[in-house]
Coordinates of C-alpha atoms and ligand atoms in Angstrom, one line a residue:
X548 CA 0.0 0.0 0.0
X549 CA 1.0 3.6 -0.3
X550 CA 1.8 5.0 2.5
X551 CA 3.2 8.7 4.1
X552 CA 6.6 9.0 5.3
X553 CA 7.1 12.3 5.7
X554 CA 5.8 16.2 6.0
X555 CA 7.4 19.2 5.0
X556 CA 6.7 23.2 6.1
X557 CA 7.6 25.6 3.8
X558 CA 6.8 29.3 3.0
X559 CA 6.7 30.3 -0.3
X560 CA 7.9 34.0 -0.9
X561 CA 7.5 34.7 -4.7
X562 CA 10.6 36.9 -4.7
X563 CA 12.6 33.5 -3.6
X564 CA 12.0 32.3 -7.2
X565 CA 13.0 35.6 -8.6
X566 CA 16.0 35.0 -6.6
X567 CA 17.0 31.9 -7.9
X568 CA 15.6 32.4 -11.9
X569 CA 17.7 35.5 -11.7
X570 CA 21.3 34.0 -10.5
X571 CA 20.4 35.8 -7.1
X572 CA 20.6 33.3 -4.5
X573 CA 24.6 33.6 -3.6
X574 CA 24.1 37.5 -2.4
X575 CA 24.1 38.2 1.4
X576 CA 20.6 38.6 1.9
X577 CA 19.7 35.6 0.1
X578 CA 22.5 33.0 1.2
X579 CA 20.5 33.7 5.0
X580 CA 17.4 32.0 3.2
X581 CA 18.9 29.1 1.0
X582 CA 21.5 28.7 3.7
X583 CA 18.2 27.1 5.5
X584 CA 17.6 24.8 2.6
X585 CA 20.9 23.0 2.2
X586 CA 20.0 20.5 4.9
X587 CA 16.8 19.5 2.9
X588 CA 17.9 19.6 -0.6
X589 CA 20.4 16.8 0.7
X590 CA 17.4 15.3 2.5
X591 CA 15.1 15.2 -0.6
X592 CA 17.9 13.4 -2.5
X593 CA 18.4 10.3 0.3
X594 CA 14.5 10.5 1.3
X595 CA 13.2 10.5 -2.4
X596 CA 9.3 10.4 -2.5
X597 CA 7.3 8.9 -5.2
X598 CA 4.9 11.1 -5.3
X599 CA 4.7 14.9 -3.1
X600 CA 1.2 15.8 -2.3
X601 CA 1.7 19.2 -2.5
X602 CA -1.0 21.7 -0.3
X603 CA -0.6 25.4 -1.4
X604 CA -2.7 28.6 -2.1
X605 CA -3.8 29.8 -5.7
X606 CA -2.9 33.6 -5.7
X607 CA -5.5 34.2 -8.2
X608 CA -3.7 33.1 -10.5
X609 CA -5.4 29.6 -11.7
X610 CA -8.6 30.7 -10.0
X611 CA -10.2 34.3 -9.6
X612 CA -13.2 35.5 -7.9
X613 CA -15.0 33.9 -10.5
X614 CA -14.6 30.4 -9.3
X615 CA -13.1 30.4 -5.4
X616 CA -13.1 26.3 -4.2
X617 CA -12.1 25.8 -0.7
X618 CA -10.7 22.3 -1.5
X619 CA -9.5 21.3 -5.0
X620 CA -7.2 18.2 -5.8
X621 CA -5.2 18.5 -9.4
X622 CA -6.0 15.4 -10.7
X623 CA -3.7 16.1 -14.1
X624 CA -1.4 14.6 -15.7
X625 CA 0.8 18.1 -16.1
X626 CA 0.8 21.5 -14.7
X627 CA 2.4 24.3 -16.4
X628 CA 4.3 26.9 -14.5
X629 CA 1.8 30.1 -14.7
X630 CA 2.4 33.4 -15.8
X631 CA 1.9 35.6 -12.6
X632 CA 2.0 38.7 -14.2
X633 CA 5.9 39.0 -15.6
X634 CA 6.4 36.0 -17.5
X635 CA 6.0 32.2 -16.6
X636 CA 9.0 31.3 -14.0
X637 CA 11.9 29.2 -15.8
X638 CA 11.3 26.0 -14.3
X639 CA 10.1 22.5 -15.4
X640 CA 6.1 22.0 -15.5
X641 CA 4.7 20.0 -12.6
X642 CA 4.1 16.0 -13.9
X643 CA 1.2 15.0 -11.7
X644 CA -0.4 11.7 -10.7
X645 CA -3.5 11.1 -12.0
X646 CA -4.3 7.9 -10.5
X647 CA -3.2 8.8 -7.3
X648 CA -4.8 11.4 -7.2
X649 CA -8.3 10.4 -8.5
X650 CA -8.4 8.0 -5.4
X651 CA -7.8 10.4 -2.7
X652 CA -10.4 12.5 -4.4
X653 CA -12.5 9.5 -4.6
X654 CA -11.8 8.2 -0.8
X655 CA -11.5 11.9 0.8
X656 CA -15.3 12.7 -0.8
X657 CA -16.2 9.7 0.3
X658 CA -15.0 10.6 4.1
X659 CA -17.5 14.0 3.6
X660 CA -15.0 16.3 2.5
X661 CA -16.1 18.5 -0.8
X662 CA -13.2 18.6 -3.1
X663 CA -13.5 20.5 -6.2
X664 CA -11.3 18.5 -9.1
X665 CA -9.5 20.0 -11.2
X666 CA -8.2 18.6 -14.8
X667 CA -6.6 22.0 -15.8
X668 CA -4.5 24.5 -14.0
X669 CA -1.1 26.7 -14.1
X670 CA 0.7 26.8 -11.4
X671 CA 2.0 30.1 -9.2
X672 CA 4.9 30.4 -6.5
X673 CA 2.7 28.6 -3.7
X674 CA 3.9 25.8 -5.5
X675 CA 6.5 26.3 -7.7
X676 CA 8.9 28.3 -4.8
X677 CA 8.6 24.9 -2.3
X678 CA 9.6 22.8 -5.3
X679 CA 12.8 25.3 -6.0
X680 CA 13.5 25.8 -2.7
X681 CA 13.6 21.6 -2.0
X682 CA 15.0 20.6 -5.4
X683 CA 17.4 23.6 -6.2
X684 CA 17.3 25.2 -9.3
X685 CA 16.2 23.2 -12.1
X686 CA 16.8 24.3 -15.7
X687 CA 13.4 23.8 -17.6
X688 CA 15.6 22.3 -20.7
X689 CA 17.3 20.0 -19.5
X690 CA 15.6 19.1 -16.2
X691 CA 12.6 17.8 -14.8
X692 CA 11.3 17.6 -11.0
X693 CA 12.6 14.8 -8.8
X694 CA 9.0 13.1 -9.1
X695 CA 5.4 13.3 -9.6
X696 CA 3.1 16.1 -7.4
X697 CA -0.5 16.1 -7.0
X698 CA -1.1 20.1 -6.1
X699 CA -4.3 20.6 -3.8
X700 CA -5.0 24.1 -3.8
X701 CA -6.5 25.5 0.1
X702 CA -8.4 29.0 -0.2
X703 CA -6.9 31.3 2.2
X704 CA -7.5 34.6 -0.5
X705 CA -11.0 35.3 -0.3
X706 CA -13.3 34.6 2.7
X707 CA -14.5 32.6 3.9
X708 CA -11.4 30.5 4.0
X709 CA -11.3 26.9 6.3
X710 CA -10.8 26.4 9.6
X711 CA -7.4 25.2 11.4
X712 CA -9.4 22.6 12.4
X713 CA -11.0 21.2 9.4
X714 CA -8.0 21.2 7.5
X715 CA -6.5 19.0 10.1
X716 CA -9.3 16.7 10.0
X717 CA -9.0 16.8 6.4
X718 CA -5.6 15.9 6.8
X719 CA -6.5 12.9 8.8
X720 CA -8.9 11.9 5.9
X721 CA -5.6 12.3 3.3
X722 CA -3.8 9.7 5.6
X723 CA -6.6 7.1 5.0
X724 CA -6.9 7.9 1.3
X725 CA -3.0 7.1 0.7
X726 CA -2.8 4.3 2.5
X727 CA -6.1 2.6 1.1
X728 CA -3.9 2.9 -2.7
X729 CA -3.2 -0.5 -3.7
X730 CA 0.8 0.2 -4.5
X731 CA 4.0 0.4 -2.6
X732 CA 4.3 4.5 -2.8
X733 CA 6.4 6.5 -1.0
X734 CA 4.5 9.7 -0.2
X735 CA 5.4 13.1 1.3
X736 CA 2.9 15.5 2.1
X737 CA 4.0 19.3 2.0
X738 CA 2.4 22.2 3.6
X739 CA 3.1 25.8 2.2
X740 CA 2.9 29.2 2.8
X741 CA 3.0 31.3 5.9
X742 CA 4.8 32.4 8.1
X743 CA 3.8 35.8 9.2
X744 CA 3.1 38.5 6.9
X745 CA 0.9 41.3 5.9
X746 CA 1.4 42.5 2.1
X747 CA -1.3 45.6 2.7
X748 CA -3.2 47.8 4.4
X749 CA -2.0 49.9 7.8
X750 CA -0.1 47.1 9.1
X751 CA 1.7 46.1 6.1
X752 CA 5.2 44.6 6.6
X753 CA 4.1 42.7 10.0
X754 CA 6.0 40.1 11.1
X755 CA 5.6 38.2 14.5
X756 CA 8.4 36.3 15.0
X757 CA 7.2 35.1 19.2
X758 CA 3.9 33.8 17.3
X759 CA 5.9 31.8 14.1
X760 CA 8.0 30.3 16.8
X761 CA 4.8 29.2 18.9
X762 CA 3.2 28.5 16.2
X763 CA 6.3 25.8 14.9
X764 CA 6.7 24.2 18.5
X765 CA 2.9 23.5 18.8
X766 CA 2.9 22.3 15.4
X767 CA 5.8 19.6 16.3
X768 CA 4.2 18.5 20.0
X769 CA 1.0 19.6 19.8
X770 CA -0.7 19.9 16.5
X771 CA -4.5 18.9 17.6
X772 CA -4.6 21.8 20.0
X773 CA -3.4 24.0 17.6
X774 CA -5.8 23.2 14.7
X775 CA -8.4 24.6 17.6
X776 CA -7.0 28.1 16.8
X777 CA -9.4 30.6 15.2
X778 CA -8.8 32.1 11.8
X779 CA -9.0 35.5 13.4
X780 CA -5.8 34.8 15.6
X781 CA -3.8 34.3 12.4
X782 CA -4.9 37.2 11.1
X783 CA -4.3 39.5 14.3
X784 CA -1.4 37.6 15.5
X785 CA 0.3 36.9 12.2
X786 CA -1.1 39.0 9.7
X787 CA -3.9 38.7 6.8
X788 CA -1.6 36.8 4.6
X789 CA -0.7 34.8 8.2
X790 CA -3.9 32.6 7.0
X791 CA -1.6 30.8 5.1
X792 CA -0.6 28.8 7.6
X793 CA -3.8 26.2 8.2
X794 CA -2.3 24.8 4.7
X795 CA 0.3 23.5 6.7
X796 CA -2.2 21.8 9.9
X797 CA -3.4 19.6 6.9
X798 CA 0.0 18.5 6.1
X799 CA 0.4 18.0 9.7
X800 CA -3.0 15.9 9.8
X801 CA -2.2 13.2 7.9
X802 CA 0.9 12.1 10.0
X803 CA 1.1 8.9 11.7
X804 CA 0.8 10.0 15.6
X805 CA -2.5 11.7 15.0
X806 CA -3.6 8.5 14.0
X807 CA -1.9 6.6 16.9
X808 CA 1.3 6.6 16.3
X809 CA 4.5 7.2 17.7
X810 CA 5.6 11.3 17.5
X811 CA 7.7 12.1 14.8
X812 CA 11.4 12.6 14.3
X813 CA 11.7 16.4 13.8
X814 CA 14.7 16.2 10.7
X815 CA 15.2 19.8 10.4
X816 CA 13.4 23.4 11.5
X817 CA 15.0 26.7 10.4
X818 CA 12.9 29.8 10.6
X819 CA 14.9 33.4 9.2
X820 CA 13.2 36.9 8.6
X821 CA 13.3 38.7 6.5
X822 CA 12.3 37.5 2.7
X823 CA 11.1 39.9 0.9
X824 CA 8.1 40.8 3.6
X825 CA 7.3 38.0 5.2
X826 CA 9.6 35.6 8.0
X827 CA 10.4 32.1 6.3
X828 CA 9.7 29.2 8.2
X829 CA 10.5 25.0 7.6
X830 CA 10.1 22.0 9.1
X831 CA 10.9 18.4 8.2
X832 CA 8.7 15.7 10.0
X833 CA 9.3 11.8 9.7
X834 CA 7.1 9.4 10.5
X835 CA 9.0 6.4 12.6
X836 CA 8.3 2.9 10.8
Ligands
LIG741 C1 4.9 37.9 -0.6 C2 4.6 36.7 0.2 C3 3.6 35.9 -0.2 O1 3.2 34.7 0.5 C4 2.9 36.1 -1.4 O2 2.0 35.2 -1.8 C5 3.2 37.2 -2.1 C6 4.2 38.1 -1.7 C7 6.0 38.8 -0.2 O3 6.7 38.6 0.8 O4 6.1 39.8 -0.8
LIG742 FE1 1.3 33.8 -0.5

């Protein structure tokens, strides 16, 4: 059966791709960031997944306020990096999992959750920026991403946007649709976005780095208390774009010791400000065998 052996945190600053597509990574500023990555770019390479289940945010990019799902599983076969606005990034489009993914769309509807599918979609930084900043630079010519993704896009743009809460339990609901697929995959679930940030309004350029820390021990030891957190904390705590961060309680859902296993084996945690305006954040969780 498939089954999940690890999560991975990640924020997913835009201007960290700009870094990278433009040769910027090795100046000061920067090498703070990617300096926090070298661990898990060596970790990707000995703890290569079959498949990344990828949960980000849409920046109105694939979507707009035309069509706004809460919940929507890329069940394609490929995703092409989008055009945000200057240029689609240089990077290698997305190969996804169809199969894969059509049974955890299957089982997870089945378990009561209301995922919209999706057969078509660019797409933006929330996903791209955790694949560079994981995989390294990748040159779209000759290079392709280390393995399959299935994206699930979270709305956390427009309100309403999900609870902590539910996207742990929906998390949980992952779990049981991975490991009811009837082949040996190695799956890693990522959860993107965050940390603290605010890109508008009076309190623009907040950054709450007591909260992030909080928020990244509770996430480790106690994530089911966590998910009990109300949207409007993140947002006065960590800032509007703060929200981001319940993408990563459903990442932290489907590990094994919510489901009665032991605690995981924390790999690696970094956390840096600043990135462009928001702090950066990461965490590696394994599950123990
Ligand atoms: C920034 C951060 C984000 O998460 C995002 O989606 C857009 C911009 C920023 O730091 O500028
Ligand atoms: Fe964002």
């Amino acid at each position: 059966m498939a089954r999940i052996t690890a999560s991975v945190y990640t924020s997913h600053v835009p201007a960290i791709g700009a870094a990278l597509d433009l040769g910027k990574s090795g100046e000061p500023y920067w090498q703070k960031v990617f300096a926090g990555y070298e661990f898990s770019k060596q970790w990707l390479q000995q703890n290569r997944p079959d498949v990344i289940f990828l949960v980000f945010n849409d920046h109105a990019t694939a979507f707009s306020l035309d069509l706004i799902p809460t919940f929507a599983i890329g069940t394609a076969a490929q995703y092409r990096p989008a055009d945000e606005g200057y240029g689609a990034r240089p990077v290698p489009a997305v190969q996804g999992h169809p199969a894969l993914a059509s049974h955890i769309a299957q089982s997870v509807i089945q378990d009561d959750f209301d995922l919209t599918i999706v057969n078509r979609m660019d797409v933006d930084h929330g996903l791209t920026v955790p694949l560079s900043l994981m995989c390294g630079a990748q040159d779209p010519k000759v290079g392709a991403w280390p393995c399959p993704v299935i994206p699930f896009a979270v709305n956390v743009v427009q309100y309403p946007v999900p609870s902590g809460r539910r996207c742990f339990a929906l998390g949980q609901a992952i779990r049981r649709a991975v490991e009811s697929y009837d082949e040996d995959l190695n799956v890693q679930i990522w959860g993107t976005g965050g940390m603290s940030h605010q890109l508008q309004g009076p309190r623009a350029g907040l950054i709450n780095r007591e909260w992030d820390n909080r928020f990244l021990d509770r996430l480790i030891d106690e994530p089911a208390a966590l998910a009990q957190v109300p949207h409007i904390e993140y947002v006065r705590e960590a800032g509007s774009e703060g929200i981001e961060l319940v993408m990563w309680l459903i990442a932290r859902g489907a590990m094994g010791d919510v489901a009665g296993g032991p605690p995981p084996r924390v790999a690696h945690r970094f956390y840096h400000v600043p990135a462009s305006n928001t702090a950066v954040g990461h965490l590696i969780l394994e599950n123990r065998a």
